[in-house]
mmCIF file of C-alpha atoms and ligand atoms in Angstrom:
data_model
loop_
_atom_site.group_PDB
_atom_site.id
_atom_site.type_symbol
_atom_site.label_atom_id
_atom_site.label_comp_id
_atom_site.label_asym_id
_atom_site.label_seq_id
_atom_site.Cartn_x
_atom_site.Cartn_y
_atom_site.Cartn_z
ATOM 1 C CA MET A 30 4.197 63.724 13.753
ATOM 2 C CA THR A 31 3.037 67.245 14.732
ATOM 3 C CA LYS A 32 5.308 70.218 13.968
ATOM 4 C CA SER A 33 5.810 71.015 17.698
ATOM 5 C CA ARG A 34 6.903 67.477 18.464
ATOM 6 C CA THR A 35 9.347 67.548 15.468
ATOM 7 C CA LEU A 36 10.706 70.859 16.837
ATOM 8 C CA ARG A 37 11.100 69.381 20.367
ATOM 9 C CA ILE A 38 13.013 66.378 19.011
ATOM 10 C CA ALA A 39 15.236 68.660 16.879
ATOM 11 C CA MET A 40 15.936 70.815 19.871
ATOM 12 C CA THR A 41 16.771 67.789 22.047
ATOM 13 C CA VAL A 42 19.130 66.448 19.389
ATOM 14 C CA GLY A 43 20.685 69.913 19.017
ATOM 15 C CA VAL A 44 21.324 70.292 22.779
ATOM 16 C CA THR A 45 22.673 66.740 23.006
ATOM 17 C CA VAL A 46 25.023 67.389 20.081
ATOM 18 C CA ALA A 47 26.103 70.668 21.652
ATOM 19 C CA LEU A 48 26.917 69.025 24.980
ATOM 20 C CA ALA A 49 28.696 66.180 23.188
ATOM 21 C CA ALA A 50 30.538 68.709 21.066
ATOM 22 C CA CYS A 51 31.483 70.549 24.278
ATOM 23 C CA SER A 52 32.808 67.351 25.697
ATOM 24 C CA SER A 53 33.913 65.809 22.426
ATOM 25 C CA THR A 54 37.410 65.259 23.709
ATOM 26 C CA ALA A 55 35.761 63.244 26.438
ATOM 27 C CA THR A 56 33.626 60.965 24.133
ATOM 28 C CA THR A 57 35.505 60.489 20.832
ATOM 29 C CA ALA A 58 38.667 58.536 21.367
ATOM 30 C CA PRO A 59 41.421 60.006 19.150
ATOM 31 C CA THR A 60 42.612 57.706 16.347
ATOM 32 C CA THR A 61 46.321 58.110 17.365
ATOM 33 C CA ALA A 62 47.263 58.931 20.920
ATOM 34 C CA PRO A 63 48.448 62.538 20.896
ATOM 35 C CA VAL A 64 52.035 62.891 21.981
ATOM 36 C CA VAL A 65 51.719 64.664 25.285
ATOM 37 C CA THR A 66 55.003 66.072 26.447
ATOM 38 C CA ALA A 67 54.731 66.234 30.189
ATOM 39 C CA PRO A 68 55.787 69.625 31.505
ATOM 40 C CA PRO A 69 59.375 69.543 32.641
ATOM 41 C CA VAL A 70 59.500 68.450 36.294
ATOM 42 C CA VAL A 71 61.184 71.262 38.113
ATOM 43 C CA THR A 72 62.941 69.852 41.113
ATOM 44 C CA ALA A 73 62.771 72.911 43.303
ATOM 45 C CA ALA A 74 65.689 73.164 45.584
ATOM 46 C CA PRO A 75 64.574 72.052 49.056
ATOM 47 C CA PRO A 76 63.398 75.135 50.938
ATOM 48 C CA THR A 77 66.379 76.565 52.700
ATOM 49 C CA ALA A 78 65.817 75.927 56.379
ATOM 50 C CA ALA A 79 65.169 79.183 58.208
ATOM 51 C CA LYS A 80 68.312 80.386 59.932
ATOM 52 C CA VAL A 81 68.388 79.477 63.614
ATOM 53 C CA TYR A 82 69.846 82.393 65.520
ATOM 54 C CA THR A 83 72.102 81.835 68.507
ATOM 55 C CA TYR A 84 73.507 84.352 70.957
ATOM 56 C CA ALA A 85 76.603 84.539 68.757
ATOM 57 C CA ASP A 86 74.378 86.147 66.104
ATOM 58 C CA MET A 87 72.864 88.662 68.516
ATOM 59 C CA VAL A 88 74.052 92.287 68.282
ATOM 60 C CA VAL A 89 72.335 94.395 70.935
ATOM 61 C CA GLY A 90 71.888 98.143 71.137
ATOM 62 C CA PHE A 91 71.172 98.707 74.859
ATOM 63 C CA ILE A 92 69.867 102.164 75.853
ATOM 64 C CA GLN A 93 70.310 102.557 79.616
ATOM 65 C CA THR A 94 68.839 105.443 81.662
ATOM 66 C CA GLY A 95 72.070 106.512 83.353
ATOM 67 C CA SER A 96 73.892 105.572 86.548
ATOM 68 C CA GLU A 97 71.630 107.233 89.145
ATOM 69 C CA SER A 98 71.458 104.513 91.800
ATOM 70 C CA GLY A 99 72.790 101.270 93.203
ATOM 71 C CA TRP A 100 69.879 99.525 91.525
ATOM 72 C CA ARG A 101 70.906 100.967 88.153
ATOM 73 C CA ALA A 102 74.518 99.901 88.630
ATOM 74 C CA ALA A 103 73.347 96.334 89.319
ATOM 75 C CA ASN A 104 71.040 96.466 86.278
ATOM 76 C CA THR A 105 73.901 97.617 84.017
ATOM 77 C CA SER A 106 76.245 94.955 85.396
ATOM 78 C CA SER A 107 73.610 92.303 84.749
ATOM 79 C CA PHE A 108 73.504 93.190 81.033
ATOM 80 C CA GLN A 109 77.275 93.550 80.656
ATOM 81 C CA GLU A 110 78.176 90.344 82.536
ATOM 82 C CA THR A 111 75.449 88.252 80.919
ATOM 83 C CA ALA A 112 76.481 89.467 77.437
ATOM 84 C CA LYS A 113 80.017 88.173 78.085
ATOM 85 C CA GLU A 114 78.696 84.865 79.465
ATOM 86 C CA LYS A 115 76.462 84.282 76.430
ATOM 87 C CA GLY A 116 78.904 85.557 73.816
ATOM 88 C CA LEU A 117 76.607 88.190 72.339
ATOM 89 C CA LYS A 118 77.767 91.625 71.190
ATOM 90 C CA LEU A 119 76.570 94.443 73.430
ATOM 91 C CA ASN A 120 76.615 98.095 72.291
ATOM 92 C CA PHE A 121 75.953 99.827 75.631
ATOM 93 C CA TYR A 122 74.723 103.431 75.719
ATOM 94 C CA ASP A 123 74.388 105.502 78.940
ATOM 95 C CA ALA A 124 71.811 108.259 78.303
ATOM 96 C CA GLN A 125 72.894 110.174 81.435
ATOM 97 C CA ASN A 126 69.217 110.484 82.409
ATOM 98 C CA LYS A 127 68.366 112.616 79.377
ATOM 99 C CA LEU A 128 65.402 111.542 77.236
ATOM 100 C CA GLU A 129 66.802 113.307 74.182
ATOM 101 C CA ASN A 130 69.942 111.172 74.463
ATOM 102 C CA GLN A 131 67.846 107.997 74.525
ATOM 103 C CA ILE A 132 65.980 109.045 71.388
ATOM 104 C CA THR A 133 69.224 109.883 69.550
ATOM 105 C CA ALA A 134 70.796 106.544 70.509
ATOM 106 C CA PHE A 135 67.655 104.641 69.530
ATOM 107 C CA HIS A 136 67.695 106.304 66.085
ATOM 108 C CA GLN A 137 71.379 105.482 65.618
ATOM 109 C CA PHE A 138 70.814 101.829 66.529
ATOM 110 C CA ASN A 139 67.925 101.749 64.065
ATOM 111 C CA GLN A 140 70.311 102.959 61.354
ATOM 112 C CA ASP A 141 73.006 100.426 62.258
ATOM 113 C CA PRO A 142 72.573 97.351 59.972
ATOM 114 C CA THR A 143 74.637 95.200 62.355
ATOM 115 C CA VAL A 144 72.209 95.726 65.276
ATOM 116 C CA ASN A 145 69.346 93.203 65.320
ATOM 117 C CA VAL A 146 68.086 93.737 68.894
ATOM 118 C CA ILE A 147 67.365 97.000 70.740
ATOM 119 C CA ILE A 148 66.786 96.986 74.510
ATOM 120 C CA LEU A 149 65.393 100.101 76.211
ATOM 121 C CA ALA A 150 65.255 101.107 79.885
ATOM 122 C CA ALA A 151 62.859 104.008 79.376
ATOM 123 C CA LEU A 152 63.412 107.239 81.278
ATOM 124 C CA ASP A 153 59.883 108.357 80.520
ATOM 125 C CA VAL A 154 56.560 106.697 79.673
ATOM 126 C CA THR A 155 56.152 108.690 76.446
ATOM 127 C CA GLY A 156 58.254 110.094 73.621
ATOM 128 C CA TYR A 157 59.422 106.911 71.858
ATOM 129 C CA ASP A 158 56.726 106.367 69.212
ATOM 130 C CA ASP A 159 58.756 107.634 66.231
ATOM 131 C CA VAL A 160 61.876 105.599 66.985
ATOM 132 C CA LEU A 161 59.783 102.528 67.800
ATOM 133 C CA LYS A 162 58.021 102.791 64.422
ATOM 134 C CA GLU A 163 61.405 103.299 62.755
ATOM 135 C CA ALA A 164 62.705 100.150 64.505
ATOM 136 C CA LYS A 165 59.698 98.152 63.314
ATOM 137 C CA THR A 166 60.300 99.285 59.720
ATOM 138 C CA ALA A 167 63.960 98.399 60.072
ATOM 139 C CA GLY A 168 63.035 94.911 61.342
ATOM 140 C CA LYS A 169 64.725 95.288 64.732
ATOM 141 C CA VAL A 170 63.602 93.218 67.740
ATOM 142 C CA VAL A 171 62.709 95.665 70.544
ATOM 143 C CA VAL A 172 62.489 94.558 74.180
ATOM 144 C CA LEU A 173 61.642 96.945 77.067
ATOM 145 C CA GLU A 174 63.467 96.204 80.307
ATOM 146 C CA ASP A 175 62.914 97.653 83.794
ATOM 147 C CA ARG A 176 60.247 100.211 82.884
ATOM 148 C CA ARG A 177 57.021 100.112 80.896
ATOM 149 C CA ILE A 178 56.003 102.866 78.432
ATOM 150 C CA ASN A 179 52.700 104.156 77.029
ATOM 151 C CA ALA A 180 53.130 102.951 73.445
ATOM 152 C CA ASP A 181 51.270 100.688 71.022
ATOM 153 C CA ALA A 182 52.202 97.152 72.124
ATOM 154 C CA SER A 183 52.741 96.155 68.482
ATOM 155 C CA LEU A 184 55.829 98.372 68.494
ATOM 156 C CA TYR A 185 57.827 96.152 70.853
ATOM 157 C CA TYR A 186 58.126 92.421 71.532
ATOM 158 C CA THR A 187 57.682 92.385 75.300
ATOM 159 C CA TYR A 188 58.345 94.305 78.531
ATOM 160 C CA ILE A 189 60.294 92.584 81.282
ATOM 161 C CA GLY A 190 60.122 94.494 84.575
ATOM 162 C CA SER A 191 58.492 94.904 87.947
ATOM 163 C CA ASP A 192 54.894 95.421 88.922
ATOM 164 C CA PHE A 193 55.522 98.876 90.382
ATOM 165 C CA ASP A 194 51.873 99.290 91.348
ATOM 166 C CA ALA A 195 52.178 96.156 93.491
ATOM 167 C CA GLU A 196 55.370 97.580 94.982
ATOM 168 C CA GLY A 197 53.478 100.762 95.869
ATOM 169 C CA GLN A 198 50.814 98.701 97.589
ATOM 170 C CA LYS A 199 53.597 96.946 99.551
ATOM 171 C CA PHE A 200 54.823 100.422 100.608
ATOM 172 C CA ALA A 201 51.394 101.152 102.078
ATOM 173 C CA ALA A 202 51.043 97.767 103.820
ATOM 174 C CA ALA A 203 54.524 98.096 105.351
ATOM 175 C CA MET A 204 53.847 101.680 106.489
ATOM 176 C CA CYS A 205 50.515 100.671 108.063
ATOM 177 C CA ASP A 206 52.472 97.993 109.921
ATOM 178 C CA ALA A 207 55.116 100.521 110.976
ATOM 179 C CA LEU A 208 52.528 103.006 112.301
ATOM 180 C CA LYS A 209 50.676 100.482 114.464
ATOM 181 C CA GLY A 210 52.208 102.048 117.580
ATOM 182 C CA PHE A 211 51.089 105.567 116.621
ATOM 183 C CA PRO A 212 47.690 107.171 117.444
ATOM 184 C CA ALA A 213 45.174 106.831 114.633
ATOM 185 C CA ASP A 214 45.294 110.582 113.940
ATOM 186 C CA LYS A 215 49.095 110.507 113.766
ATOM 187 C CA HIS A 216 49.577 108.702 110.465
ATOM 188 C CA ASN A 217 51.036 111.550 108.399
ATOM 189 C CA VAL A 218 53.423 110.120 105.798
ATOM 190 C CA ALA A 219 55.747 112.115 103.535
ATOM 191 C CA GLU A 220 56.605 110.825 100.040
ATOM 192 C CA ILE A 221 59.942 111.306 98.312
ATOM 193 C CA SER A 222 59.121 110.072 94.819
ATOM 194 C CA GLY A 223 61.260 108.918 91.903
ATOM 195 C CA ALA A 224 62.030 110.932 88.769
ATOM 196 C CA VAL A 225 58.996 112.674 87.274
ATOM 197 C CA GLY A 226 57.655 110.771 84.258
ATOM 198 C CA ALA A 227 59.300 107.449 85.120
ATOM 199 C CA SER A 228 56.844 104.531 85.176
ATOM 200 C CA ALA A 229 58.536 103.249 88.359
ATOM 201 C CA ALA A 230 57.630 106.498 90.126
ATOM 202 C CA ILE A 231 54.173 106.885 88.580
ATOM 203 C CA ASP A 232 53.065 103.372 89.438
ATOM 204 C CA ARG A 233 54.636 103.186 92.916
ATOM 205 C CA ALA A 234 52.817 106.420 93.799
ATOM 206 C CA LYS A 235 49.584 105.005 92.379
ATOM 207 C CA GLY A 236 49.920 101.694 94.256
ATOM 208 C CA PHE A 237 50.649 103.470 97.552
ATOM 209 C CA ARG A 238 47.513 105.601 97.195
ATOM 210 C CA GLU A 239 45.412 102.514 96.423
ATOM 211 C CA LYS A 240 46.185 101.028 99.870
ATOM 212 C CA MET A 241 47.188 103.910 102.190
ATOM 213 C CA GLY A 242 43.572 104.287 103.313
ATOM 214 C CA ASP A 243 43.692 100.809 104.880
ATOM 215 C CA CYS A 244 45.144 102.415 108.023
ATOM 216 C CA GLY A 245 44.036 106.029 107.594
ATOM 217 C CA ILE A 246 47.171 107.452 105.987
ATOM 218 C CA PRO A 247 46.190 110.767 104.314
ATOM 219 C CA ASP A 248 47.406 111.401 100.770
ATOM 220 C CA PRO A 249 50.903 112.960 101.067
ATOM 221 C CA THR A 250 49.994 115.277 98.207
ATOM 222 C CA SER A 251 47.086 116.687 100.242
ATOM 223 C CA LEU A 252 49.563 117.434 103.069
ATOM 224 C CA ASN A 253 52.027 119.062 100.631
ATOM 225 C CA LEU A 254 54.475 116.356 101.668
ATOM 226 C CA SER A 255 55.133 114.770 98.271
ATOM 227 C CA GLN A 256 58.094 115.751 96.080
ATOM 228 C CA THR A 257 60.603 114.051 93.791
ATOM 229 C CA GLY A 258 64.074 113.255 95.079
ATOM 230 C CA ASN A 259 65.214 112.216 91.568
ATOM 231 C CA TRP A 260 66.404 108.818 92.844
ATOM 232 C CA GLY A 261 69.350 110.373 94.712
ATOM 233 C CA VAL A 262 70.533 110.877 98.343
ATOM 234 C CA PRO A 263 71.449 114.606 98.322
ATOM 235 C CA GLU A 264 68.275 115.829 96.648
ATOM 236 C CA SER A 265 66.116 113.557 98.834
ATOM 237 C CA LYS A 266 67.846 114.761 102.014
ATOM 238 C CA ALA A 267 67.114 118.371 100.997
ATOM 239 C CA VAL A 268 63.465 117.489 100.309
ATOM 240 C CA MET A 269 63.064 115.895 103.762
ATOM 241 C CA GLU A 270 64.817 118.847 105.441
ATOM 242 C CA ALA A 271 62.310 121.176 103.788
ATOM 243 C CA PHE A 272 59.392 118.973 104.897
ATOM 244 C CA LEU A 273 60.636 119.001 108.509
ATOM 245 C CA LYS A 274 61.067 122.787 108.432
ATOM 246 C CA LYS A 275 57.427 123.008 107.320
ATOM 247 C CA THR A 276 56.082 120.645 110.015
ATOM 248 C CA LYS A 277 57.274 118.179 112.659
ATOM 249 C CA ASN A 278 53.875 116.418 112.422
ATOM 250 C CA ILE A 279 55.273 113.648 110.238
ATOM 251 C CA GLN A 280 55.204 110.039 111.471
ATOM 252 C CA GLY A 281 56.410 108.215 108.341
ATOM 253 C CA VAL A 282 58.237 108.660 105.042
ATOM 254 C CA ILE A 283 58.400 106.514 101.919
ATOM 255 C CA GLY A 284 61.312 106.796 99.514
ATOM 256 C CA HIS A 285 60.677 105.398 96.010
ATOM 257 C CA ASN A 286 64.160 103.892 96.151
ATOM 258 C CA ASP A 287 66.844 103.242 98.786
ATOM 259 C CA GLU A 288 68.829 106.391 98.010
ATOM 260 C CA GLU A 289 65.737 108.526 98.667
ATOM 261 C CA ALA A 290 64.968 106.679 101.909
ATOM 262 C CA ILE A 291 68.608 107.111 103.026
ATOM 263 C CA GLY A 292 68.483 110.845 102.233
ATOM 264 C CA ALA A 293 65.363 111.098 104.382
ATOM 265 C CA ILE A 294 67.065 109.206 107.249
ATOM 266 C CA GLN A 295 70.020 111.608 107.157
ATOM 267 C CA ALA A 296 67.673 114.624 107.350
ATOM 268 C CA ILE A 297 65.640 113.061 110.187
ATOM 269 C CA LYS A 298 68.786 112.455 112.248
ATOM 270 C CA GLU A 299 70.130 115.966 111.592
ATOM 271 C CA ALA A 300 66.785 117.333 112.816
ATOM 272 C CA GLY A 301 67.419 115.555 116.131
ATOM 273 C CA LEU A 302 64.776 112.897 115.520
ATOM 274 C CA LYS A 303 65.192 109.096 115.531
ATOM 275 C CA PRO A 304 64.410 107.194 112.325
ATOM 276 C CA GLY A 305 62.692 103.924 113.184
ATOM 277 C CA LYS A 306 61.179 105.485 116.312
ATOM 278 C CA ASP A 307 59.992 109.092 115.786
ATOM 279 C CA ILE A 308 59.583 108.732 112.016
ATOM 280 C CA MET A 309 59.169 105.335 110.283
ATOM 281 C CA VAL A 310 61.002 104.911 106.975
ATOM 282 C CA VAL A 311 60.179 102.553 104.076
ATOM 283 C CA GLY A 312 62.420 102.327 100.994
ATOM 284 C CA ALA A 313 62.564 100.288 97.782
ATOM 285 C CA ASP A 314 65.060 98.309 95.679
ATOM 286 C CA ALA A 315 66.532 96.317 98.624
ATOM 287 C CA THR A 316 70.112 97.111 97.609
ATOM 288 C CA ALA A 317 73.108 96.461 99.889
ATOM 289 C CA ASP A 318 72.899 100.087 101.076
ATOM 290 C CA GLY A 319 69.232 99.651 101.924
ATOM 291 C CA PHE A 320 70.054 96.500 103.873
ATOM 292 C CA LYS A 321 72.529 98.443 106.047
ATOM 293 C CA TYR A 322 69.666 100.657 107.278
ATOM 294 C CA LEU A 323 67.367 97.663 107.813
ATOM 295 C CA ILE A 324 70.089 96.046 109.931
ATOM 296 C CA SER A 325 70.563 99.245 111.966
ATOM 297 C CA GLY A 326 66.773 99.471 112.437
ATOM 298 C CA GLU A 327 66.625 102.975 110.900
ATOM 299 C CA MET A 328 64.650 101.649 107.910
ATOM 300 C CA PHE A 329 61.486 99.718 108.820
ATOM 301 C CA ALA A 330 61.032 97.894 105.501
ATOM 302 C CA ASP A 331 62.673 97.677 102.078
ATOM 303 C CA ILE A 332 60.505 96.667 99.095
ATOM 304 C CA GLU A 333 62.562 94.525 96.715
ATOM 305 C CA CYS A 334 62.871 95.425 93.021
ATOM 306 C CA ASN A 335 64.909 92.996 90.932
ATOM 307 C CA PRO A 336 67.575 94.616 88.672
ATOM 308 C CA LEU A 337 69.108 91.332 87.465
ATOM 309 C CA LEU A 338 66.928 91.140 84.355
ATOM 310 C CA ALA A 339 69.480 90.493 81.592
ATOM 311 C CA PRO A 340 69.180 86.684 81.328
ATOM 312 C CA GLN A 341 65.394 86.913 80.873
ATOM 313 C CA VAL A 342 65.662 89.862 78.459
ATOM 314 C CA TYR A 343 68.334 88.289 76.237
ATOM 315 C CA GLU A 344 66.394 84.991 76.193
ATOM 316 C CA ALA A 345 63.252 86.846 75.093
ATOM 317 C CA ALA A 346 65.172 88.664 72.342
ATOM 318 C CA LEU A 347 66.609 85.385 71.035
ATOM 319 C CA LYS A 348 63.127 83.879 70.912
ATOM 320 C CA ALA A 349 61.962 86.835 68.829
ATOM 321 C CA LEU A 350 64.957 86.581 66.466
ATOM 322 C CA ASN A 351 63.907 82.974 65.837
ATOM 323 C CA GLY A 352 60.320 83.996 65.184
ATOM 324 C CA ASP A 353 58.921 82.763 68.500
ATOM 325 C CA LEU A 354 56.576 85.550 69.557
ATOM 326 C CA SER A 355 54.820 83.472 72.220
ATOM 327 C CA LEU A 356 55.787 85.637 75.206
ATOM 328 C CA PRO A 357 53.100 87.901 76.696
ATOM 329 C CA LYS A 358 53.497 91.667 76.299
ATOM 330 C CA TRP A 359 54.615 91.906 79.939
ATOM 331 C CA VAL A 360 56.723 89.443 81.937
ATOM 332 C CA PRO A 361 56.584 90.683 85.585
ATOM 333 C CA SER A 362 59.712 90.300 87.730
ATOM 334 C CA GLN A 363 59.508 88.096 90.825
ATOM 335 C CA GLU A 364 60.420 89.967 94.029
ATOM 336 C CA GLY A 365 59.713 90.210 97.764
ATOM 337 C CA GLN A 366 60.374 92.586 100.675
ATOM 338 C CA PHE A 367 62.519 92.733 103.797
ATOM 339 C CA PHE A 368 61.874 94.057 107.321
ATOM 340 C CA ALA A 369 64.100 95.289 110.137
ATOM 341 C CA SER A 370 62.045 92.963 112.361
ATOM 342 C CA GLN A 371 63.753 89.990 110.695
ATOM 343 C CA GLY A 372 66.689 90.883 112.923
ATOM 344 C CA ALA A 373 70.239 92.087 112.237
ATOM 345 C CA ALA A 374 71.791 88.602 112.198
ATOM 346 C CA ALA A 375 69.269 87.139 109.729
ATOM 347 C CA LEU A 376 69.445 90.210 107.468
ATOM 348 C CA THR A 377 73.253 90.106 107.521
ATOM 349 C CA ASP A 378 73.158 86.473 106.399
ATOM 350 C CA ILE A 379 70.655 87.274 103.614
ATOM 351 C CA LEU A 380 72.829 90.166 102.453
ATOM 352 C CA LYS A 381 75.763 87.797 101.993
ATOM 353 C CA THR A 382 73.703 85.842 99.419
ATOM 354 C CA ARG A 383 72.694 88.843 97.348
ATOM 355 C CA LYS A 384 74.452 90.164 94.228
ATOM 356 C CA TYR A 385 73.682 93.864 94.724
HETATM 357 O O1 GYE B 26 63.930 101.873 91.848
HETATM 358 C C1 GYE B 26 65.753 103.222 91.042
HETATM 359 C C2 GYE B 26 66.281 103.440 89.636
HETATM 360 O O2 GYE B 26 63.382 101.733 87.388
HETATM 361 C C3 GYE B 26 63.103 100.190 89.210
HETATM 362 O O3 GYE B 26 65.110 103.303 88.817
HETATM 363 C C4 GYE B 26 63.977 101.266 88.574
HETATM 364 C C5 GYE B 26 64.217 102.422 89.474
HETATM 365 C C6 GYE B 26 64.851 102.058 90.825
HETATM 366 O O4 GYE B 26 66.896 104.656 89.500
HETATM 367 O O5 GYE B 26 66.787 103.002 91.971
#
């Protein structure tokens, strides 16, 4: 047998032995079965079922804008009445229309270990990032109601509120309808806008400008006929008085809420003009006060904005407490619009069915 063959055989035997040795426990049955003590069976306690939150467990820190309008009063009532109905604890804070107050309250709710849900009606579209991040770190559920903000969507669960851009487009469509009887070159519309910085005002103004061209309405800003009325009657009346002192060549006015439209109507009448005839007025919110001016014919149209958001908002917060994050980042409110042309009797009947 040649040397190389002997070497090959030796090598084969060596490798075989090595493999066998590696798996010796597998091929050589032990002479006595080793006593294998099975590891102790740990009967883990059944996983504790995750807690299922109910409204009784919900403690809400609600940061309201203030009490600037009939719409706001209805919005506040919705949260207070629904909290009682559902048996949740509501810590209500009125920021008196000051952003700094909202930030302070938000921080305090973040520090309160009993609060598990924070609801914000934002005065402004910016300025909340720090307190939102603090809330996230503190594990609070945050829901935006009424107004959207410009913040990272991961910092809140969802926003429940109106499509204000769509409302602005409804302003324009209603005003185009109202001006049908006016010459094409007599479509000058004044704008009394909501509080500066509020998403409701920003987006209603934007929506109006997207559609005003449909009937040749020039941009109120280009006519120097656009100014905030800060959601209130007195300031809006003064704004309209100033507009009318500047020019009588105004055929329409939009108020971003009913109080602003009513202030404009008061100024129009005191200037000896007839609202609903000389100057067409469109408001928003469709509150009981707005309805009165639809019924009298002094307001041509009122664009509805739903303040009764509490049931939806509390339901969303409870979902989040129970880990259900399936809602979209925005849940738009459902709303319509009303016209003087529906007639006083029909509008009076509708008003009887409304809560605000
Ligand atoms: O139109 C106005 C209130 O954010 C939709 O704020 C709300 C607006 C509403 O002051 O009346």
